[in-house]
PDB file of C-alpha atoms in Angstrom:
ATOM      1  CA  UNK A 680       0.004   0.093  -0.049  1.00  0.00           C
ATOM      2  CA  UNK A 681       1.276   3.541  -0.891  1.00  0.00           C
ATOM      3  CA  UNK A 682       2.970   5.690   2.039  1.00  0.00           C
ATOM      4  CA  UNK A 683       2.686   8.878   0.053  1.00  0.00           C
ATOM      5  CA  UNK A 684      -0.158  11.480   0.499  1.00  0.00           C
ATOM      6  CA  UNK A 685      -3.449  10.328  -2.052  1.00  0.00           C
ATOM      7  CA  UNK A 686      -3.430  11.320  -5.256  1.00  0.00           C
ATOM      8  CA  UNK A 687      -5.463  11.029  -8.379  1.00  0.00           C
ATOM      9  CA  UNK A 688      -2.283   9.988 -10.430  1.00  0.00           C
ATOM     10  CA  UNK A 689      -1.061   6.016  -9.688  1.00  0.00           C
ATOM     11  CA  UNK A 690       2.683   5.578 -10.195  1.00  0.00           C
ATOM     12  CA  UNK A 691       2.554   1.727 -11.520  1.00  0.00           C
ATOM     13  CA  UNK A 692       5.565  -0.079 -11.509  1.00  0.00           C
ATOM     14  CA  UNK A 693       7.597  -3.813 -12.252  1.00  0.00           C
ATOM     15  CA  UNK A 694       5.454  -3.722 -15.564  1.00  0.00           C
ATOM     16  CA  UNK A 695       6.943  -6.308 -18.557  1.00  0.00           C
ATOM     17  CA  UNK A 696       9.465  -3.906 -20.470  1.00  0.00           C
ATOM     18  CA  UNK A 697       9.324  -5.976 -23.248  1.00  0.00           C
ATOM     19  CA  UNK A 698       5.609  -4.753 -24.024  1.00  0.00           C
ATOM     20  CA  UNK A 699       5.354  -2.046 -26.594  1.00  0.00           C
ATOM     21  CA  UNK A 700       4.922   1.581 -25.289  1.00  0.00           C
ATOM     22  CA  UNK A 701       1.577   1.826 -27.308  1.00  0.00           C
ATOM     23  CA  UNK A 702       0.599  -1.628 -26.521  1.00  0.00           C
ATOM     24  CA  UNK A 703       0.824  -1.043 -22.761  1.00  0.00           C
ATOM     25  CA  UNK A 704      -1.066   2.050 -22.821  1.00  0.00           C
ATOM     26  CA  UNK A 705      -4.099   0.955 -24.367  1.00  0.00           C
ATOM     27  CA  UNK A 706      -4.071  -2.347 -22.090  1.00  0.00           C
ATOM     28  CA  UNK A 707      -3.346  -0.530 -18.784  1.00  0.00           C
ATOM     29  CA  UNK A 708      -6.449   1.412 -19.957  1.00  0.00           C
ATOM     30  CA  UNK A 709      -8.580  -1.491 -20.538  1.00  0.00           C
ATOM     31  CA  UNK A 710      -7.842  -2.618 -17.224  1.00  0.00           C
ATOM     32  CA  UNK A 711      -7.826   0.550 -14.810  1.00  0.00           C
ATOM     33  CA  UNK A 712     -10.953   2.172 -16.660  1.00  0.00           C
ATOM     34  CA  UNK A 713     -13.020  -0.530 -14.544  1.00  0.00           C
ATOM     35  CA  UNK A 714     -12.418   1.545 -11.273  1.00  0.00           C
ATOM     36  CA  UNK A 715     -13.061   5.105 -12.880  1.00  0.00           C
ATOM     37  CA  UNK A 716     -12.766   7.571 -15.631  1.00  0.00           C
ATOM     38  CA  UNK A 717      -9.362   7.978 -16.773  1.00  0.00           C
ATOM     39  CA  UNK A 718      -7.909  11.405 -18.438  1.00  0.00           C
ATOM     40  CA  UNK A 719      -4.461  10.226 -18.978  1.00  0.00           C
ATOM     41  CA  UNK A 720      -1.722   7.510 -18.881  1.00  0.00           C
ATOM     42  CA  UNK A 721       2.034   7.961 -19.375  1.00  0.00           C
ATOM     43  CA  UNK A 722       4.271   4.821 -20.330  1.00  0.00           C
ATOM     44  CA  UNK A 723       7.897   5.681 -19.564  1.00  0.00           C
ATOM     45  CA  UNK A 724      10.687   4.883 -22.149  1.00  0.00           C
ATOM     46  CA  UNK A 725      14.642   4.510 -21.783  1.00  0.00           C
ATOM     47  CA  UNK A 726      16.651   2.061 -20.259  1.00  0.00           C
ATOM     48  CA  UNK A 727      16.172   2.941 -16.597  1.00  0.00           C
ATOM     49  CA  UNK A 728      12.601   3.899 -16.834  1.00  0.00           C
ATOM     50  CA  UNK A 729      10.982   1.095 -18.698  1.00  0.00           C
ATOM     51  CA  UNK A 730       8.310  -1.209 -16.393  1.00  0.00           C
ATOM     52  CA  UNK A 731       6.937   2.011 -15.410  1.00  0.00           C
ATOM     53  CA  UNK A 732       3.445   4.008 -15.930  1.00  0.00           C
ATOM     54  CA  UNK A 733       1.435   6.628 -14.613  1.00  0.00           C
ATOM     55  CA  UNK A 734      -2.485   6.409 -14.747  1.00  0.00           C
ATOM     56  CA  UNK A 735      -4.505   9.610 -14.149  1.00  0.00           C
ATOM     57  CA  UNK A 736      -8.101   9.262 -12.942  1.00  0.00           C
ATOM     58  CA  UNK A 737     -10.597  12.433 -12.478  1.00  0.00           C
ATOM     59  CA  UNK A 738     -11.355  11.652  -8.961  1.00  0.00           C
ATOM     60  CA  UNK A 739      -9.450  10.063  -5.665  1.00  0.00           C
ATOM     61  CA  UNK A 740     -12.167   7.381  -5.504  1.00  0.00           C
ATOM     62  CA  UNK A 741     -11.084   5.906  -8.928  1.00  0.00           C
ATOM     63  CA  UNK A 742      -7.515   6.210  -8.117  1.00  0.00           C
ATOM     64  CA  UNK A 743      -7.713   4.587  -4.588  1.00  0.00           C
ATOM     65  CA  UNK A 744     -10.101   1.707  -5.575  1.00  0.00           C
ATOM     66  CA  UNK A 745      -7.593   0.889  -8.631  1.00  0.00           C
ATOM     67  CA  UNK A 746      -4.699   0.746  -6.484  1.00  0.00           C
ATOM     68  CA  UNK A 747      -6.562  -1.690  -4.016  1.00  0.00           C
ATOM     69  CA  UNK A 748      -7.737  -3.697  -6.415  1.00  0.00           C
ATOM     70  CA  UNK A 749      -4.619  -4.208  -8.676  1.00  0.00           C
ATOM     71  CA  UNK A 750      -2.025  -4.214  -6.554  1.00  0.00           C
ATOM     72  CA  UNK A 751       0.221  -7.502  -6.885  1.00  0.00           C
ATOM     73  CA  UNK A 752      -1.950  -8.400  -9.719  1.00  0.00           C
ATOM     74  CA  UNK A 753      -0.165 -10.437 -12.754  1.00  0.00           C
ATOM     75  CA  UNK A 754      -0.054  -8.194 -15.875  1.00  0.00           C
ATOM     76  CA  UNK A 755       1.702  -9.705 -18.728  1.00  0.00           C
ATOM     77  CA  UNK A 756       3.422 -12.584 -16.461  1.00  0.00           C
ATOM     78  CA  UNK A 757       4.540  -9.827 -13.653  1.00  0.00           C
ATOM     79  CA  UNK A 758       2.954  -8.493 -10.422  1.00  0.00           C
ATOM     80  CA  UNK A 759       1.965  -4.908 -10.681  1.00  0.00           C
ATOM     81  CA  UNK A 760       3.251  -2.474  -7.901  1.00  0.00           C
ATOM     82  CA  UNK A 761       1.106   0.447  -7.447  1.00  0.00           C
ATOM     83  CA  UNK A 762       1.196   3.653  -5.156  1.00  0.00           C
ATOM     84  CA  UNK A 763       0.129   7.056  -5.244  1.00  0.00           C
ATOM     85  CA  UNK A 764       2.053   9.206  -7.525  1.00  0.00           C
ATOM     86  CA  UNK A 765       4.118  12.110  -5.409  1.00  0.00           C
ATOM     87  CA  UNK A 766       2.972  15.159  -7.643  1.00  0.00           C
ATOM     88  CA  UNK A 767       0.110  16.030  -9.716  1.00  0.00           C
ATOM     89  CA  UNK A 768       0.388  15.042 -13.072  1.00  0.00           C
ATOM     90  CA  UNK A 769       0.162  17.719 -16.065  1.00  0.00           C
ATOM     91  CA  UNK A 770      -3.531  16.217 -16.848  1.00  0.00           C
ATOM     92  CA  UNK A 771      -4.791  16.932 -13.980  1.00  0.00           C
ATOM     93  CA  UNK A 772      -3.355  20.297 -13.440  1.00  0.00           C
ATOM     94  CA  UNK A 773      -4.888  21.479 -16.764  1.00  0.00           C
ATOM     95  CA  UNK A 774      -7.817  19.715 -15.844  1.00  0.00           C
ATOM     96  CA  UNK A 775      -7.988  22.070 -12.545  1.00  0.00           C
ATOM     97  CA  UNK A 776      -6.384  25.063 -14.595  1.00  0.00           C
ATOM     98  CA  UNK A 777      -7.261  25.387 -18.129  1.00  0.00           C
ATOM     99  CA  UNK A 778      -4.600  28.458 -17.851  1.00  0.00           C
ATOM    100  CA  UNK A 779      -1.808  26.381 -15.993  1.00  0.00           C
ATOM    101  CA  UNK A 780       1.425  26.657 -17.649  1.00  0.00           C
ATOM    102  CA  UNK A 781       4.032  23.566 -16.841  1.00  0.00           C
ATOM    103  CA  UNK A 782       7.431  24.867 -14.865  1.00  0.00           C
ATOM    104  CA  UNK A 783      10.641  24.426 -16.785  1.00  0.00           C
ATOM    105  CA  UNK A 784      13.072  21.738 -16.021  1.00  0.00           C
ATOM    106  CA  UNK A 785      15.983  24.054 -15.629  1.00  0.00           C
ATOM    107  CA  UNK A 786      16.682  22.663 -12.350  1.00  0.00           C
ATOM    108  CA  UNK A 787      17.223  19.126 -13.674  1.00  0.00           C
ATOM    109  CA  UNK A 788      19.903  20.288 -15.879  1.00  0.00           C
ATOM    110  CA  UNK A 789      21.577  22.458 -13.118  1.00  0.00           C
ATOM    111  CA  UNK A 790      23.450  19.767 -11.558  1.00  0.00           C
ATOM    112  CA  UNK A 791      22.146  20.884  -7.944  1.00  0.00           C
ATOM    113  CA  UNK A 792      22.619  18.064  -5.505  1.00  0.00           C
ATOM    114  CA  UNK A 793      19.347  16.818  -3.969  1.00  0.00           C
ATOM    115  CA  UNK A 794      18.053  18.440  -0.747  1.00  0.00           C
ATOM    116  CA  UNK A 795      16.737  16.269   2.167  1.00  0.00           C
ATOM    117  CA  UNK A 796      16.504  13.235   0.047  1.00  0.00           C
ATOM    118  CA  UNK A 797      14.041  14.522  -2.517  1.00  0.00           C
ATOM    119  CA  UNK A 798      16.441  13.356  -5.536  1.00  0.00           C
ATOM    120  CA  UNK A 799      14.219  10.404  -6.476  1.00  0.00           C
ATOM    121  CA  UNK A 800      11.185  12.283  -6.155  1.00  0.00           C
ATOM    122  CA  UNK A 801      12.133  14.786  -8.383  1.00  0.00           C
ATOM    123  CA  UNK A 802      14.186  12.398 -10.898  1.00  0.00           C
ATOM    124  CA  UNK A 803      10.504  10.343 -11.288  1.00  0.00           C
ATOM    125  CA  UNK A 804       8.582  13.395 -11.201  1.00  0.00           C
ATOM    126  CA  UNK A 805      10.464  15.143 -14.011  1.00  0.00           C
ATOM    127  CA  UNK A 806      10.562  11.736 -16.076  1.00  0.00           C
ATOM    128  CA  UNK A 807       6.854  12.077 -15.792  1.00  0.00           C
ATOM    129  CA  UNK A 808       6.400  15.350 -17.006  1.00  0.00           C
ATOM    130  CA  UNK A 809       9.122  14.878 -20.039  1.00  0.00           C
ATOM    131  CA  UNK A 810       6.683  11.988 -20.917  1.00  0.00           C
ATOM    132  CA  UNK A 811       3.598  13.551 -20.578  1.00  0.00           C
ATOM    133  CA  UNK A 812       4.882  16.615 -22.569  1.00  0.00           C
ATOM    134  CA  UNK A 813       5.762  14.245 -25.647  1.00  0.00           C
ATOM    135  CA  UNK A 814       2.232  12.788 -25.511  1.00  0.00           C
ATOM    136  CA  UNK A 815       0.632  16.300 -25.435  1.00  0.00           C
ATOM    137  CA  UNK A 816       2.808  16.964 -28.516  1.00  0.00           C
ATOM    138  CA  UNK A 817       1.463  13.459 -30.022  1.00  0.00           C
ATOM    139  CA  UNK A 818      -2.043  14.642 -29.460  1.00  0.00           C
ATOM    140  CA  UNK A 819      -2.119  17.909 -30.869  1.00  0.00           C
ATOM    141  CA  UNK A 820      -1.673  16.080 -34.256  1.00  0.00           C
ATOM    142  CA  UNK A 821      -4.764  14.286 -33.619  1.00  0.00           C
ATOM    143  CA  UNK A 822      -8.617  15.534 -33.641  1.00  0.00           C
ATOM    144  CA  UNK A 823     -10.204  14.607 -30.243  1.00  0.00           C
ATOM    145  CA  UNK A 824     -14.074  14.679 -29.375  1.00  0.00           C
ATOM    146  CA  UNK A 825     -13.482  14.545 -25.517  1.00  0.00           C
ATOM    147  CA  UNK A 826     -10.149  15.729 -23.981  1.00  0.00           C
ATOM    148  CA  UNK A 827     -10.748  13.954 -20.800  1.00  0.00           C
ATOM    149  CA  UNK A 828     -11.117  10.382 -22.736  1.00  0.00           C
ATOM    150  CA  UNK A 829      -8.139   8.051 -23.291  1.00  0.00           C
ATOM    151  CA  UNK A 830      -7.121   8.080 -26.797  1.00  0.00           C
ATOM    152  CA  UNK A 831      -6.726   4.266 -28.138  1.00  0.00           C
ATOM    153  CA  UNK A 832      -5.384   3.896 -31.463  1.00  0.00           C
ATOM    154  CA  UNK A 833      -8.011   3.173 -34.575  1.00  0.00           C
ATOM    155  CA  UNK A 834      -8.005  -0.169 -35.952  1.00  0.00           C
ATOM    156  CA  UNK A 835      -6.835   0.642 -39.350  1.00  0.00           C
ATOM    157  CA  UNK A 836      -7.845  -3.122 -40.245  1.00  0.00           C
ATOM    158  CA  UNK A 837     -11.252  -2.686 -39.197  1.00  0.00           C
ATOM    159  CA  UNK A 838     -12.665  -1.528 -42.728  1.00  0.00           C
ATOM    160  CA  UNK A 839     -11.150  -4.459 -44.253  1.00  0.00           C
ATOM    161  CA  UNK A 840     -12.695  -7.009 -41.778  1.00  0.00           C
ATOM    162  CA  UNK A 841     -16.012  -8.951 -42.426  1.00  0.00           C
ATOM    163  CA  UNK A 842     -18.791  -7.233 -41.033  1.00  0.00           C
ATOM    164  CA  UNK A 843     -21.246  -9.211 -38.261  1.00  0.00           C
ATOM    165  CA  UNK A 844     -22.855 -11.588 -40.681  1.00  0.00           C
ATOM    166  CA  UNK A 845     -23.045 -12.297 -44.298  1.00  0.00           C
ATOM    167  CA  UNK A 846     -26.399 -10.845 -44.860  1.00  0.00           C
ATOM    168  CA  UNK A 847     -25.652  -7.507 -43.358  1.00  0.00           C
ATOM    169  CA  UNK A 848     -27.826  -8.436 -40.222  1.00  0.00           C
ATOM    170  CA  UNK A 849     -26.662  -9.089 -36.674  1.00  0.00           C
ATOM    171  CA  UNK A 850     -27.069 -12.333 -35.396  1.00  0.00           C
ATOM    172  CA  UNK A 851     -29.979 -12.991 -33.307  1.00  0.00           C
ATOM    173  CA  UNK A 852     -29.199 -13.401 -29.701  1.00  0.00           C
ATOM    174  CA  UNK A 853     -29.863 -16.766 -27.807  1.00  0.00           C
ATOM    175  CA  UNK A 854     -31.736 -17.474 -24.593  1.00  0.00           C
ATOM    176  CA  UNK A 855     -29.785 -20.618 -23.940  1.00  0.00           C
ATOM    177  CA  UNK A 856     -26.275 -20.803 -22.811  1.00  0.00           C
ATOM    178  CA  UNK A 857     -23.535 -20.994 -25.219  1.00  0.00           C
ATOM    179  CA  UNK A 858     -19.767 -20.923 -25.446  1.00  0.00           C
ATOM    180  CA  UNK A 859     -19.812 -18.128 -27.877  1.00  0.00           C
ATOM    181  CA  UNK A 860     -20.549 -14.610 -26.696  1.00  0.00           C
ATOM    182  CA  UNK A 861     -21.610 -11.716 -29.189  1.00  0.00           C
ATOM    183  CA  UNK A 862     -20.644  -7.913 -27.762  1.00  0.00           C
ATOM    184  CA  UNK A 863     -22.406  -4.893 -29.221  1.00  0.00           C
ATOM    185  CA  UNK A 864     -21.964  -1.404 -29.117  1.00  0.00           C
ATOM    186  CA  UNK A 865     -18.239  -1.313 -29.098  1.00  0.00           C
ATOM    187  CA  UNK A 866     -16.911   2.006 -29.952  1.00  0.00           C
ATOM    188  CA  UNK A 867     -14.415   2.556 -32.798  1.00  0.00           C
ATOM    189  CA  UNK A 868     -11.292   2.538 -30.949  1.00  0.00           C
ATOM    190  CA  UNK A 869     -11.728  -0.826 -29.638  1.00  0.00           C
ATOM    191  CA  UNK A 870      -9.657  -3.817 -30.987  1.00  0.00           C
ATOM    192  CA  UNK A 871      -9.125  -7.330 -30.507  1.00  0.00           C
ATOM    193  CA  UNK A 872      -6.100  -6.639 -27.775  1.00  0.00           C
ATOM    194  CA  UNK A 873      -8.600  -4.479 -25.827  1.00  0.00           C
ATOM    195  CA  UNK A 874     -11.289  -6.558 -25.507  1.00  0.00           C
ATOM    196  CA  UNK A 875      -9.059  -9.436 -25.187  1.00  0.00           C
ATOM    197  CA  UNK A 876      -8.048  -7.768 -21.693  1.00  0.00           C
ATOM    198  CA  UNK A 877     -11.487  -7.658 -20.090  1.00  0.00           C
ATOM    199  CA  UNK A 878     -12.578 -11.321 -20.992  1.00  0.00           C
ATOM    200  CA  UNK A 879      -9.177 -13.152 -20.507  1.00  0.00           C
ATOM    201  CA  UNK A 880      -9.711 -12.106 -16.736  1.00  0.00           C
ATOM    202  CA  UNK A 881     -12.269 -15.099 -16.894  1.00  0.00           C
ATOM    203  CA  UNK A 882     -11.605 -18.775 -17.085  1.00  0.00           C
ATOM    204  CA  UNK A 883     -11.966 -20.692 -20.345  1.00  0.00           C
ATOM    205  CA  UNK A 884     -11.405 -17.626 -22.371  1.00  0.00           C
ATOM    206  CA  UNK A 885     -10.240 -18.552 -25.880  1.00  0.00           C
ATOM    207  CA  UNK A 886     -10.738 -16.211 -28.593  1.00  0.00           C
ATOM    208  CA  UNK A 887     -11.739 -12.960 -29.295  1.00  0.00           C
ATOM    209  CA  UNK A 888     -12.717 -11.291 -32.949  1.00  0.00           C
ATOM    210  CA  UNK A 889     -13.657  -7.412 -33.211  1.00  0.00           C
ATOM    211  CA  UNK A 890     -15.205  -6.761 -36.414  1.00  0.00           C
ATOM    212  CA  UNK A 891     -17.670  -3.735 -37.923  1.00  0.00           C
ATOM    213  CA  UNK A 892     -20.925  -3.767 -37.047  1.00  0.00           C
ATOM    214  CA  UNK A 893     -23.459  -3.803 -40.083  1.00  0.00           C
ATOM    215  CA  UNK A 894     -25.747  -1.578 -38.492  1.00  0.00           C
ATOM    216  CA  UNK A 895     -25.452   1.624 -36.310  1.00  0.00           C
ATOM    217  CA  UNK A 896     -26.207   1.407 -32.658  1.00  0.00           C
ATOM    218  CA  UNK A 897     -29.224   2.803 -31.129  1.00  0.00           C
ATOM    219  CA  UNK A 898     -27.946   6.477 -31.204  1.00  0.00           C
ATOM    220  CA  UNK A 899     -27.467   6.073 -34.822  1.00  0.00           C
ATOM    221  CA  UNK A 900     -23.473   5.977 -34.292  1.00  0.00           C
ATOM    222  CA  UNK A 901     -21.053   3.761 -36.302  1.00  0.00           C
ATOM    223  CA  UNK A 902     -20.017   0.829 -33.987  1.00  0.00           C
ATOM    224  CA  UNK A 903     -17.941  -2.216 -34.043  1.00  0.00           C
ATOM    225  CA  UNK A 904     -19.177  -5.675 -32.614  1.00  0.00           C
ATOM    226  CA  UNK A 905     -17.356  -8.772 -31.357  1.00  0.00           C
ATOM    227  CA  UNK A 906     -17.532 -12.573 -31.206  1.00  0.00           C
ATOM    228  CA  UNK A 907     -15.914 -14.147 -27.957  1.00  0.00           C
ATOM    229  CA  UNK A 908     -15.167 -17.655 -27.431  1.00  0.00           C
ATOM    230  CA  UNK A 909     -15.003 -19.847 -24.357  1.00  0.00           C
ATOM    231  CA  UNK A 910     -14.084 -23.393 -23.780  1.00  0.00           C
ATOM    232  CA  UNK A 911     -17.704 -24.181 -22.152  1.00  0.00           C
ATOM    233  CA  UNK A 912     -20.976 -22.745 -21.974  1.00  0.00           C
ATOM    234  CA  UNK A 913     -20.687 -22.156 -18.084  1.00  0.00           C
ATOM    235  CA  UNK A 914     -17.395 -20.470 -18.270  1.00  0.00           C
ATOM    236  CA  UNK A 915     -18.786 -17.973 -20.841  1.00  0.00           C
ATOM    237  CA  UNK A 916     -21.929 -17.337 -18.920  1.00  0.00           C
ATOM    238  CA  UNK A 917     -19.734 -16.394 -15.699  1.00  0.00           C
ATOM    239  CA  UNK A 918     -18.193 -13.589 -18.254  1.00  0.00           C
ATOM    240  CA  UNK A 919     -21.638 -12.395 -19.521  1.00  0.00           C
ATOM    241  CA  UNK A 920     -22.871 -12.108 -16.206  1.00  0.00           C
ATOM    242  CA  UNK A 921     -19.862  -9.865 -15.303  1.00  0.00           C
ATOM    243  CA  UNK A 922     -19.531  -7.833 -18.570  1.00  0.00           C
ATOM    244  CA  UNK A 923     -22.840  -7.378 -19.679  1.00  0.00           C
ATOM    245  CA  UNK A 924     -23.500  -3.557 -19.502  1.00  0.00           C
ATOM    246  CA  UNK A 925     -19.805  -2.605 -19.005  1.00  0.00           C
ATOM    247  CA  UNK A 926     -19.011   1.041 -19.714  1.00  0.00           C
ATOM    248  CA  UNK A 927     -16.323   0.843 -22.257  1.00  0.00           C
ATOM    249  CA  UNK A 928     -16.249   4.661 -22.695  1.00  0.00           C
ATOM    250  CA  UNK A 929     -18.575   7.353 -21.912  1.00  0.00           C
ATOM    251  CA  UNK A 930     -21.837   7.151 -23.312  1.00  0.00           C
ATOM    252  CA  UNK A 931     -20.533   3.347 -24.615  1.00  0.00           C
ATOM    253  CA  UNK A 932     -22.336   0.595 -22.681  1.00  0.00           C
ATOM    254  CA  UNK A 933     -21.551  -2.923 -24.123  1.00  0.00           C
ATOM    255  CA  UNK A 934     -23.827  -5.512 -24.634  1.00  0.00           C
ATOM    256  CA  UNK A 935     -23.122  -9.045 -24.146  1.00  0.00           C
ATOM    257  CA  UNK A 936     -25.160 -12.038 -25.267  1.00  0.00           C
ATOM    258  CA  UNK A 937     -25.309 -15.593 -26.142  1.00  0.00           C
ATOM    259  CA  UNK A 938     -25.302 -16.753 -29.690  1.00  0.00           C
TER     260      UNK A 938
END
């Protein structure tokens, strides 16, 4: 458990450093978004900075729930260690004050010795700040409908993949238990990997295939759908009961049914 002051930003370490930075951000988002709304994820790079990330929540309740729920959880074959970050993230500062201006990092290059053991804290916070600046530069090149939603890379292959069924109709759900599940109302950002993170928490998970939905959702928005396979109907039932009605992002509630 963290010994620092409560913070809406979590410091996550002991992550698998063989996972690519972009993939790590996506998978951390899929895992932590079950605890609250996320406004930023910073995955660090560099020989001495791999295996670390910062997850920024909009509120303290979500951050605390995530820390308690995920501490020690095996993620990519390694147990995560989570604590409150020692300072506010840039995303939090900007959310609280749109006119906030980031401080410079002159003190980092000045070579001044650490005071009262603060060197480690300063180094970690500056690493987070540098990476946030890099992410912000990347995001200025993209259009965003909601600045407070985590940006997930679009699935470029989505347009080339087959739709839900050959006749342009969504398959009718079954009332009987089945090892095959159908997920509807998925936003365009969702990929096989993102959805797999949710379902692989449940025993018997076999595979997932995300495809474009042949029809728009109830709000008339272009959406995706997915087919998820489990080893048996009983195991699929456990996942269905847990994830039916799961909110993937604001305004997008996933429905899960048997087919």
